[in-house]
């Protein structure tokens, strides 16, 4: 419109000829037609607000597109025949998708390729790539299709891309770990959620500036610790209601001041923000035993876990929420009080993470990330009974799995809280990722019988020697104590005896998955140079690390921990070797001695105050620090360390700064 205004303002003042008026009219019509787009092309703009998702559908509702995650492909499905039309190879770990307005191009975020790829749907191949930031995840397009907005999980940015030119317009600062993303129907506002600290950021898409930021509020402590309470974390999805008035976010609540017990620490929640005020509607939050409360045949509350997505009926009267951990689908009747009115207990397929509704509102398509298939759910009208119902068997999305059957089983178990399928959790309440978000950290410190313990990352966990903060485990099967004592599973197992074959299979599968190099890859550091090298400050810090500060004394070997040296005379890892446990001056008054456990024949005792050395690979991404999470930053670690945590007391302020620069760039 600016071009049209400029034309008339600069020319019509002194031009009055008929020829000019005709030319001006023709020009105006051409510009207006160009702006309208649909009058000159057959492009169809998306209707309503849009959110990033691993599964999308075209406006006609006849074609589905799915990002297949760890198989590095996308699938195109005919919605009517339920047949896969194509499986197209793309970059590593495709996570979310967006479709061009003409339906010819698919935009794919490839998380571990650090890129967005342009896929020619008809040709079935990648047309081009744009490097974004580190670990791009969520993606949406502007209503006109001219821009793409991409969240970069590790870089803490949103990349704004010109979709036609495949060039970056701007990088927006977007917190620490931006992931879920949505855009308003008019394209004026962009919404981004920080995965771990639950900030919801709002950007004006004209100025490309952040306008507001709102943090999800904790749910207050309650006398009954089995009722929902705690700190919000791990926002898996962000969706606007069809009328654009509210934002719904799917996340967990973690009760950090109660000793870890599966029924008292992890709770699912759906929070709601008012778009106009950008304030959270605290009384509208849907939590377990409150709005999320559907009864089983015995009249008991059906426990659900780890929400992953929400979609709404076209008229906004119903909300459907996926529970990825317990593998359920919940229906909320928003026209009748908003409570959960129906549950489909245990959907077919493993780890449902995304869903999309048909334009007519009569079908839900659910993407199961671990089993790589598609579950179809019919949504009859109220006159037809109104109860959601699974249609047939899941539709296979891939031709060949990249993982071995044992690795696939291990991944499925790691993400699953489906007690009926896997006995590692009690009553469908929590999975491994309930605490180890995305397999890594959740930035929280939990209460344990031994004192407060910071949630560690699983990056390189099977390569870094002894397990647990005090190094009290030397075999992966020792985690039977975590399963029994914290997750509520495998209560029939005597941990002091050899593991039964059926249970051993579960541990073997988990170990096979976690040993995969790309199960939980070491995070790339956003603090390095553009070409991935250490900065000059970090180079100086590396010299200090290996020399004057003596950090390398404990943070040794390729995995940067001396814990791998805790072996016996035959070279086997053993808890009997305590030479590599260290007093680094971080013991607190709440820490206690450990009397050992049945798996260790109670010989793996530990004195309070001595800790196993954690790896420093990717340490920038694992705040807070120390065994009890008492250091918010790496600077805090060094400030309180004295000479028990390396030799840092004599370092100058500049040397300390350089040392921290190096630590943040280790990968």
XYZ file of N, CA and C in Angstrom, residues 10-234:
675
model
N 2.956 11.648 -5.241
C 4.017 12.311 -5.990
C 3.609 12.687 -7.407
N 2.526 12.082 -7.916
C 2.189 12.316 -9.304
C 0.843 13.007 -9.533
N -0.157 12.738 -8.711
C -1.496 13.244 -8.997
C -1.649 14.741 -8.762
N -0.724 15.335 -8.008
C -0.831 16.761 -7.723
C -0.908 17.578 -9.008
N -0.093 17.275 -9.980
C 0.022 18.107 -11.179
C -0.362 17.374 -12.454
N -0.875 16.137 -12.320
C -1.213 15.365 -13.509
C -2.724 15.210 -13.581
N -3.333 15.779 -14.615
C -4.793 15.722 -14.701
C -5.281 15.181 -16.039
N -4.363 14.722 -16.875
C -4.790 14.255 -18.191
C -5.533 12.939 -18.073
N -6.416 12.709 -19.051
C -7.176 11.463 -19.064
C -6.246 10.261 -19.166
N -5.196 10.391 -19.981
C -4.258 9.284 -20.163
C -3.588 8.911 -18.847
N -3.230 9.985 -18.118
C -2.563 9.717 -16.839
C -3.522 9.051 -15.861
N -4.786 9.571 -15.828
C -5.757 8.985 -14.920
C -6.014 7.515 -15.232
N -6.079 7.193 -16.543
C -6.265 5.797 -16.921
C -5.076 4.946 -16.497
N -3.886 5.519 -16.715
C -2.678 4.789 -16.327
C -2.623 4.586 -14.820
N -2.998 5.668 -14.103
C -2.978 5.575 -12.648
C -3.977 4.533 -12.157
N -5.162 4.520 -12.792
C -6.161 3.541 -12.390
C -5.701 2.122 -12.654
N -5.083 1.934 -13.811
C -4.572 0.601 -14.135
C -3.499 0.169 -13.147
N -2.628 1.120 -12.807
C -1.554 0.826 -11.850
C -2.128 0.431 -10.479
N -3.148 1.223 -10.057
C -3.762 0.947 -8.759
C -4.404 -0.435 -8.730
N -5.129 -0.763 -9.813
C -5.763 -2.071 -9.871
C -4.740 -3.197 -9.850
N -3.636 -2.970 -10.565
C -2.591 -3.993 -10.600
C -1.986 -4.210 -9.222
N -1.719 -3.099 -8.510
C -1.131 -3.213 -7.172
C -2.097 -3.896 -6.214
N -3.376 -3.480 -6.266
C -4.354 -4.087 -5.380
C -4.525 -5.572 -5.674
N -4.503 -5.908 -6.962
C -4.616 -7.320 -7.325
C -3.416 -8.105 -6.828
N -2.228 -7.483 -6.954
C -1.016 -8.138 -6.484
C -1.070 -8.363 -4.982
N -1.573 -7.332 -4.256
C -1.669 -7.449 -2.794
C -2.686 -8.514 -2.411
N -3.748 -8.592 -3.115
C -4.767 -9.586 -2.796
C -4.253 -10.987 -3.024
N -3.386 -11.149 -4.031
C -2.738 -12.431 -4.263
C -3.688 -13.446 -4.858
N -4.774 -13.723 -4.181
C -5.652 -14.799 -4.607
C -6.351 -14.481 -5.918
N -6.423 -13.213 -6.292
C -7.087 -12.872 -7.544
C -6.178 -13.109 -8.740
N -4.862 -13.215 -8.485
C -3.926 -13.441 -9.580
C -3.344 -14.842 -9.562
N -3.443 -15.536 -8.423
C -2.891 -16.881 -8.319
C -3.914 -17.767 -7.652
N -3.556 -19.043 -7.573
C -4.454 -19.970 -6.898
C -3.981 -20.272 -5.482
N -3.136 -19.398 -4.939
C -2.622 -19.620 -3.590
C -3.749 -19.509 -2.568
N -3.602 -20.324 -1.509
C -4.596 -20.310 -0.438
C -3.892 -19.990 0.875
N -4.237 -18.853 1.463
C -3.627 -18.470 2.731
C -4.198 -19.321 3.856
N -3.361 -19.705 4.834
C -3.871 -20.473 5.960
C -4.898 -19.688 6.753
N -5.866 -20.407 7.305
C -6.940 -19.771 8.052
C -6.680 -19.900 9.550
N -6.902 -18.836 10.295
C -6.775 -18.873 11.742
C -5.335 -18.851 12.207
N -5.118 -18.847 13.532
C -3.759 -18.857 14.078
C -3.044 -20.149 13.703
N -1.733 -20.071 13.645
C -0.938 -21.243 13.298
C 0.094 -21.510 14.391
N 0.389 -22.791 14.631
C 1.436 -23.186 15.571
C 2.381 -24.158 14.891
N 3.634 -24.135 15.327
C 4.580 -25.115 14.828
C 4.169 -26.508 15.262
N 4.383 -27.493 14.398
C 3.973 -28.858 14.722
C 4.748 -29.847 13.870
N 4.831 -31.086 14.369
C 5.481 -32.153 13.603
C 4.545 -32.743 12.560
N 3.256 -32.357 12.603
C 2.280 -32.838 11.633
C 1.379 -31.680 11.220
N 1.188 -31.506 9.927
C 0.323 -30.450 9.413
C -0.571 -31.010 8.311
N -1.591 -30.246 7.940
C -2.535 -30.651 6.906
C -2.746 -29.471 5.969
N -2.976 -29.741 4.697
C -3.201 -28.640 3.759
C -4.607 -28.074 3.925
N -4.871 -26.849 3.424
C -6.187 -26.217 3.636
C -7.355 -27.029 3.115
N -7.135 -27.822 2.056
C -8.223 -28.641 1.527
C -8.499 -29.861 2.392
N -7.571 -30.189 3.275
C -7.760 -31.324 4.168
C -7.538 -32.673 3.532
N -6.912 -32.704 2.357
C -6.740 -33.996 1.689
C -5.324 -34.558 1.778
N -4.374 -33.766 2.312
C -2.985 -34.222 2.374
C -2.357 -33.861 3.716
N -1.672 -34.832 4.299
C -0.981 -34.645 5.576
C 0.529 -34.708 5.353
N 1.259 -33.992 6.220
C 2.717 -33.968 6.141
C 3.261 -34.210 7.549
N 4.231 -35.122 7.670
C 4.745 -35.508 8.984
C 6.268 -35.511 8.977
N 6.866 -34.935 10.029
C 8.317 -34.969 10.222
C 8.674 -36.214 11.021
N 9.514 -37.057 10.467
C 9.771 -38.375 11.050
C 10.956 -38.436 12.018
N 11.395 -37.287 12.502
C 12.387 -37.278 13.575
C 13.633 -38.075 13.284
N 13.891 -39.107 14.095
C 15.180 -39.787 14.032
C 15.405 -40.635 12.788
N 14.433 -40.707 11.864
C 14.688 -41.409 10.606
C 15.104 -40.445 9.492
N 15.127 -39.141 9.808
C 15.609 -38.116 8.875
C 14.828 -38.113 7.557
N 13.510 -38.090 7.689
C 12.657 -38.030 6.509
C 11.345 -37.348 6.852
N 10.605 -36.967 5.819
C 9.236 -36.496 5.991
C 8.328 -37.360 5.128
N 7.119 -37.582 5.608
C 6.159 -38.400 4.875
C 4.973 -37.560 4.442
N 4.462 -37.871 3.252
C 3.276 -37.208 2.708
C 2.188 -38.266 2.584
N 1.018 -37.981 3.166
C -0.037 -38.988 3.280
C -1.321 -38.478 2.647
N -1.970 -39.327 1.875
C -3.297 -39.029 1.348
C -4.300 -39.244 2.472
N -4.969 -38.173 2.895
C -5.854 -38.248 4.053
C -7.080 -39.124 3.796
N -7.501 -39.218 2.553
C -8.693 -39.997 2.241
C -8.394 -41.494 2.190
N -7.352 -41.857 1.447
C -7.024 -43.275 1.302
C -6.210 -43.817 2.467
N -5.662 -42.889 3.300
C -4.788 -43.260 4.422
C -3.521 -43.959 3.927
N -3.030 -43.552 2.774
C -1.825 -44.143 2.190
C -0.687 -43.122 2.173
N 0.534 -43.615 2.411
C 1.708 -42.763 2.293
C 2.038 -42.604 0.810
N 2.033 -41.366 0.356
C 2.319 -41.089 -1.049
C 3.822 -41.022 -1.304
N 4.548 -40.411 -0.367
C 5.996 -40.265 -0.525
C 6.646 -40.213 0.844
N 7.873 -40.706 0.903
C 8.762 -40.468 2.039
C 10.021 -39.826 1.478
N 10.321 -38.621 1.942
C 11.393 -37.821 1.352
C 12.522 -37.643 2.361
N 13.736 -37.947 1.959
C 14.899 -37.786 2.826
C 15.204 -36.306 3.020
N 15.459 -35.927 4.281
C 15.825 -34.543 4.611
C 17.004 -34.581 5.586
N 17.348 -33.417 6.143
C 18.471 -33.320 7.063
C 18.208 -34.019 8.386
N 19.208 -34.009 9.253
C 19.175 -34.786 10.484
C 18.164 -34.243 11.491
N 17.312 -35.140 11.980
C 16.311 -34.870 13.010
C 15.306 -33.789 12.611
N 14.489 -34.025 11.581
C 13.415 -33.070 11.254
C 12.404 -33.008 12.380
N 12.034 -31.782 12.785
C 11.158 -31.637 13.942
C 9.794 -31.049 13.606
N 9.761 -29.929 12.883
C 8.468 -29.311 12.595
C 8.414 -28.851 11.149
N 7.170 -28.576 10.696
C 6.909 -28.322 9.284
C 6.029 -27.099 9.090
N 6.173 -26.497 7.920
C 5.237 -25.480 7.462
C 5.076 -25.659 5.962
N 3.915 -25.278 5.447
C 3.591 -25.480 4.039
C 3.430 -24.139 3.344
N 4.004 -24.018 2.153
C 3.844 -22.791 1.380
C 2.383 -22.615 0.985
N 1.974 -21.380 0.733
C 0.566 -21.114 0.431
C 0.090 -21.758 -0.864
N 1.006 -21.983 -1.802
C 0.601 -22.643 -3.045
C 0.642 -24.165 -2.926
N 1.048 -24.673 -1.762
C 1.048 -26.111 -1.533
C 2.141 -26.873 -2.245
N 3.121 -26.164 -2.786
C 4.159 -26.843 -3.567
C 5.441 -27.110 -2.782
N 5.636 -26.353 -1.694
C 6.896 -26.437 -0.960
C 6.652 -26.692 0.515
N 7.444 -27.589 1.064
C 7.398 -27.902 2.482
C 8.663 -27.351 3.134
N 8.474 -26.618 4.225
C 9.612 -26.085 4.983
C 9.812 -26.966 6.215
N 11.038 -27.425 6.435
C 11.323 -28.404 7.480
C 12.475 -27.922 8.350
N 12.276 -27.878 9.674
C 13.402 -27.606 10.577
C 14.138 -28.915 10.822
N 15.443 -28.909 10.587
C 16.276 -30.093 10.799
C 17.190 -29.800 11.983
N 16.799 -30.309 13.129
C 17.377 -29.880 14.401
C 18.891 -30.053 14.461
N 19.388 -31.225 14.110
C 20.821 -31.464 14.253
C 21.608 -31.164 12.984
N 20.948 -30.590 11.998
C 21.642 -30.055 10.827
C 21.736 -28.540 10.906
N 21.128 -27.955 11.943
C 21.129 -26.502 12.154
C 20.586 -25.757 10.935
N 19.505 -26.275 10.357
C 19.028 -25.678 9.110
C 17.527 -25.845 8.926
N 16.993 -25.007 8.027
C 15.652 -25.198 7.490
C 15.811 -25.623 6.034
N 15.060 -26.641 5.636
C 15.167 -27.127 4.264
C 13.879 -26.852 3.496
N 14.032 -26.487 2.220
C 12.927 -26.281 1.286
C 12.749 -27.573 0.503
N 11.584 -28.214 0.629
C 11.346 -29.492 -0.031
C 10.326 -29.313 -1.146
N 10.716 -29.682 -2.354
C 9.797 -29.686 -3.489
C 8.920 -30.928 -3.363
N 7.648 -30.724 -3.081
C 6.761 -31.842 -2.781
C 6.558 -32.734 -4.010
N 6.356 -32.135 -5.159
C 6.107 -32.916 -6.366
C 7.331 -33.726 -6.761
N 8.503 -33.082 -6.736
C 9.740 -33.766 -7.124
C 10.243 -34.696 -6.033
N 9.826 -34.444 -4.800
C 10.247 -35.293 -3.695
C 11.699 -35.133 -3.333
N 12.182 -33.887 -3.380
C 13.597 -33.673 -3.050
C 13.796 -32.297 -2.423
N 14.941 -32.139 -1.765
C 15.287 -30.878 -1.129
C 15.771 -29.897 -2.180
N 15.167 -28.696 -2.193
C 15.535 -27.656 -3.155
C 16.663 -26.771 -2.641
N 16.655 -26.511 -1.341
C 17.644 -25.599 -0.789
C 17.616 -25.617 0.728
N 18.612 -24.970 1.315
C 18.792 -24.982 2.765
C 19.225 -23.608 3.247
N 18.732 -23.234 4.413
C 19.205 -22.020 5.071
C 19.688 -22.395 6.468
N 20.928 -22.050 6.785
C 21.449 -22.255 8.128
C 20.824 -21.201 9.042
N 20.268 -21.649 10.148
C 19.543 -20.737 11.041
C 20.395 -20.432 12.266
N 20.097 -21.096 13.373
C 20.910 -21.056 14.573
C 21.171 -22.492 14.968
N 21.553 -22.699 16.227
C 21.849 -24.051 16.679
C 20.562 -24.735 17.125
N 20.307 -25.895 16.557
C 19.140 -26.722 16.831
C 17.813 -26.009 16.576
N 17.528 -25.662 15.316
C 16.211 -25.108 14.988
C 15.124 -26.122 15.299
N 14.014 -25.635 15.798
C 12.958 -26.549 16.259
C 11.590 -26.159 15.700
N 10.980 -25.104 16.256
C 9.644 -24.709 15.821
C 9.671 -23.846 14.575
N 8.591 -23.910 13.776
C 8.508 -23.088 12.569
C 7.052 -22.751 12.256
N 6.809 -21.485 11.891
C 5.529 -21.042 11.349
C 5.819 -20.071 10.215
N 4.840 -19.877 9.358
C 4.975 -18.914 8.275
C 3.974 -17.781 8.466
N 4.273 -16.626 7.883
C 3.341 -15.504 7.914
C 2.123 -15.854 7.061
N 0.972 -15.238 7.321
C -0.241 -15.581 6.560
C -0.060 -15.467 5.046
N 0.724 -14.493 4.609
C 0.948 -14.356 3.177
C 2.004 -15.292 2.627
N 2.694 -15.991 3.513
C 3.684 -16.967 3.081
C 5.047 -16.398 2.741
N 5.217 -15.069 2.914
C 6.479 -14.459 2.505
C 7.598 -14.630 3.523
N 7.239 -14.897 4.789
C 8.246 -15.045 5.835
C 8.092 -16.366 6.584
N 9.233 -16.846 7.071
C 9.254 -17.978 7.991
C 9.862 -17.514 9.308
N 9.335 -18.047 10.409
C 9.868 -17.746 11.736
C 10.282 -19.071 12.375
N 11.542 -19.149 12.817
C 12.106 -20.415 13.294
C 12.747 -20.218 14.664
N 12.386 -21.059 15.637
C 13.032 -21.008 16.949
C 14.306 -21.845 16.925
N 15.369 -21.312 17.520
C 16.648 -22.014 17.613
C 16.920 -22.341 19.071
N 16.785 -23.605 19.408
C 16.756 -24.046 20.797
C 18.039 -23.716 21.554
N 19.186 -23.942 20.958
C 20.451 -23.702 21.652
C 20.929 -22.258 21.516
N 20.632 -21.623 20.418
C 21.109 -20.254 20.203
C 20.298 -19.233 20.973
N 19.083 -19.594 21.394
C 18.235 -18.640 22.096
C 17.729 -17.542 21.188
N 17.415 -17.894 19.948
C 16.996 -16.892 18.965
C 15.807 -17.394 18.151
N 15.174 -16.433 17.469
C 14.207 -16.730 16.409
C 14.780 -16.180 15.121
N 14.901 -17.022 14.114
C 15.385 -16.591 12.808
C 14.200 -16.202 11.927
N 14.243 -14.990 11.387
C 13.217 -14.516 10.451
C 13.785 -14.669 9.043
N 13.078 -15.405 8.195
C 13.604 -15.780 6.883
C 12.677 -15.303 5.775
N 13.261 -14.771 4.704
C 12.520 -14.485 3.476
C 12.336 -15.813 2.748
N 11.083 -16.297 2.675
C 10.817 -17.634 2.152
C 11.144 -17.773 0.677
N 10.963 -16.693 -0.088
C 11.227 -16.771 -1.522
C 12.717 -16.685 -1.825
N 13.392 -15.745 -1.170
C 14.816 -15.547 -1.445
C 15.708 -16.520 -0.681
N 15.146 -17.171 0.339
C 15.917 -18.070 1.208
C 17.083 -17.327 1.851
N 16.762 -16.167 2.380
C 17.773 -15.367 3.066
C 17.260 -14.975 4.448
N 18.181 -14.748 5.364
C 17.811 -14.362 6.727
C 17.578 -12.856 6.784
N 16.416 -12.485 7.296
C 16.069 -11.076 7.466
C 16.636 -10.550 8.783
N 16.464 -11.353 9.853
C 16.935 -10.898 11.155
C 16.955 -12.061 12.137
N 17.838 -11.967 13.131
C 17.849 -12.896 14.260
C 17.331 -12.146 15.480
N 16.299 -12.705 16.139
C 15.696 -12.073 17.307
C 16.123 -12.808 18.573
N 16.571 -12.078 19.576
C 16.854 -12.693 20.870
C 15.547 -13.197 21.472
N 15.558 -14.455 21.924
C 14.296 -15.064 22.370
C 14.501 -15.947 23.595
N 15.200 -15.450 24.588
C 15.376 -16.202 25.818
C 16.512 -17.192 25.735
N 16.394 -18.257 26.512
C 17.468 -19.247 26.608
C 17.230 -20.451 25.717
N 16.050 -21.041 25.792
C 15.743 -22.261 25.036
C 14.386 -22.154 24.343
N 14.232 -21.257 23.369
C 12.942 -21.134 22.673
C 12.623 -22.377 21.859
N 11.364 -22.792 21.918
C 10.983 -23.993 21.174
C 9.608 -23.822 20.534
N 8.529 -23.873 21.327
C 7.186 -23.773 20.754
C 6.963 -22.371 20.191
N 6.251 -22.308 19.053
C 6.040 -21.028 18.378
C 4.656 -21.013 17.743
N 4.040 -19.826 17.725
C 2.722 -19.651 17.111
C 2.633 -18.244 16.546
N 1.717 -18.051 15.598
C 1.511 -16.737 14.998
C 0.014 -16.466 14.914
N -0.364 -15.206 15.148
C -1.779 -14.834 15.113
C -2.314 -14.930 13.694
N -3.628 -14.976 13.566
C -4.259 -15.142 12.255
C -3.918 -14.000 11.308
N -3.782 -12.777 11.839
C -3.443 -11.641 10.985
C -1.943 -11.484 10.780
N -1.166 -12.346 11.424
C 0.285 -12.304 11.248
C 0.982 -11.184 11.979
N 0.255 -10.434 12.795
C 0.848 -9.270 13.448
C 1.664 -9.626 14.682
N 1.324 -10.745 15.331
C 1.984 -11.107 16.588
C 2.552 -12.518 16.513
N 3.774 -12.650 17.011
C 4.457 -13.935 17.073
C 4.628 -14.307 18.539
N 4.325 -15.557 18.863
C 4.393 -16.027 20.251
C 5.419 -17.157 20.344
N 6.306 -17.041 21.317
C 7.380 -18.018 21.486
C 7.464 -18.404 22.952
N 7.604 -19.696 23.226
C 7.736 -20.142 24.608
C 9.125 -20.707 24.857
N 9.722 -20.311 25.983
C 10.994 -20.867 26.402
C 10.720 -22.216 27.058
N 11.309 -23.249 26.509
C 11.002 -24.627 26.898
C 11.204 -24.892 28.384
N 12.318 -24.422 28.939
C 12.665 -24.771 30.311
C 12.207 -23.750 31.347
N 12.346 -22.444 31.049
C 11.968 -21.471 32.088
C 10.560 -20.921 31.915
N 9.837 -21.371 30.903
C 8.401 -21.119 30.674
C 8.047 -19.654 30.460
N 8.977 -18.836 29.988
C 8.631 -17.486 29.555
C 7.869 -17.563 28.237
N 6.805 -16.802 28.112
C 6.101 -16.655 26.837
C 6.420 -15.268 26.296
N 7.093 -15.218 25.156
C 7.530 -13.966 24.552
C 6.601 -13.599 23.410
N 6.288 -12.314 23.294
C 5.446 -11.820 22.208
C 6.258 -10.837 21.378
N 6.266 -11.037 20.049
C 6.995 -10.165 19.132
C 6.032 -9.497 18.166
N 6.278 -8.236 17.902
C 5.561 -7.523 16.847
C 6.265 -7.846 15.534
N 5.539 -8.384 14.564
C 6.183 -8.851 13.334
C 6.500 -7.721 12.349
N 5.996 -6.517 12.608
C 6.352 -5.372 11.765
C 7.682 -4.792 12.218
N 7.782 -4.475 13.494
C 9.027 -3.901 14.024
C 10.058 -4.969 14.341
N 9.608 -6.236 14.439
C 10.465 -7.356 14.841
C 11.113 -7.095 16.198
N 10.289 -6.569 17.095
C 10.745 -6.323 18.456
C 9.864 -7.067 19.447
N 10.479 -7.487 20.544
C 9.709 -8.122 21.614
C 8.877 -7.073 22.324
N 7.597 -7.373 22.517
C 6.711 -6.420 23.175
C 6.446 -6.785 24.632
N 6.292 -8.065 24.926
C 6.036 -8.490 26.302
C 6.672 -9.849 26.565
N 6.779 -10.162 27.850
C 7.258 -11.474 28.283
C 6.526 -11.848 29.560
N 5.951 -13.053 29.589
C 5.190 -13.515 30.749
C 5.688 -14.892 31.163
N 5.973 -15.058 32.443
C 6.435 -16.344 32.957
C 5.278 -17.086 33.606
N 5.137 -18.373 33.298
C 4.089 -19.157 33.930
C 4.319 -19.218 35.437
N 3.256 -19.062 36.179
C 3.346 -19.009 37.642
C 3.378 -20.415 38.231
N 4.076 -20.581 39.358
C 4.037 -21.877 40.040
C 2.650 -22.139 40.618
N 2.300 -23.408 40.734
C 1.070 -23.776 41.432
C 1.407 -23.943 42.908
N 0.626 -23.350 43.801
C 0.992 -23.319 45.226
C 1.027 -24.696 45.862
N 1.866 -24.810 46.903
C 1.916 -26.051 47.673
C 0.566 -26.326 48.319
N 0.265 -27.614 48.432
C -0.982 -28.047 49.059
C -0.670 -29.045 50.168
N -1.515 -29.130 51.173
C -1.279 -30.114 52.247
C -1.191 -31.542 51.725
N -2.025 -31.859 50.731
C -1.999 -33.187 50.117
C -0.979 -33.157 48.992
N 0.160 -33.810 49.195
C 1.245 -33.749 48.211
C 0.951 -34.554 46.950
N -0.120 -35.322 46.954
C -0.507 -36.060 45.764
C -1.382 -35.224 44.832
N -1.667 -33.998 45.228
C -2.425 -33.098 44.364
C -1.484 -32.145 43.642
N -1.884 -31.744 42.473
C -1.040 -30.971 41.570
C -0.482 -29.707 42.215
N 0.835 -29.538 42.097
C 1.519 -28.377 42.651
C 2.937 -28.345 42.098
N 3.568 -27.195 42.161
C 4.968 -27.149 41.775
C 5.323 -26.094 40.754
N 6.550 -26.219 40.234
C 7.140 -25.250 39.314
C 6.875 -25.651 37.872
N 6.352 -24.738 37.038
C 6.151 -25.071 35.622
C 7.487 -25.269 34.908
N 7.532 -26.232 34.023
C 8.723 -26.450 33.199
C 8.353 -27.264 31.963
N 9.274 -27.331 31.034
C 9.161 -28.082 29.779
C 7.848 -27.822 29.030
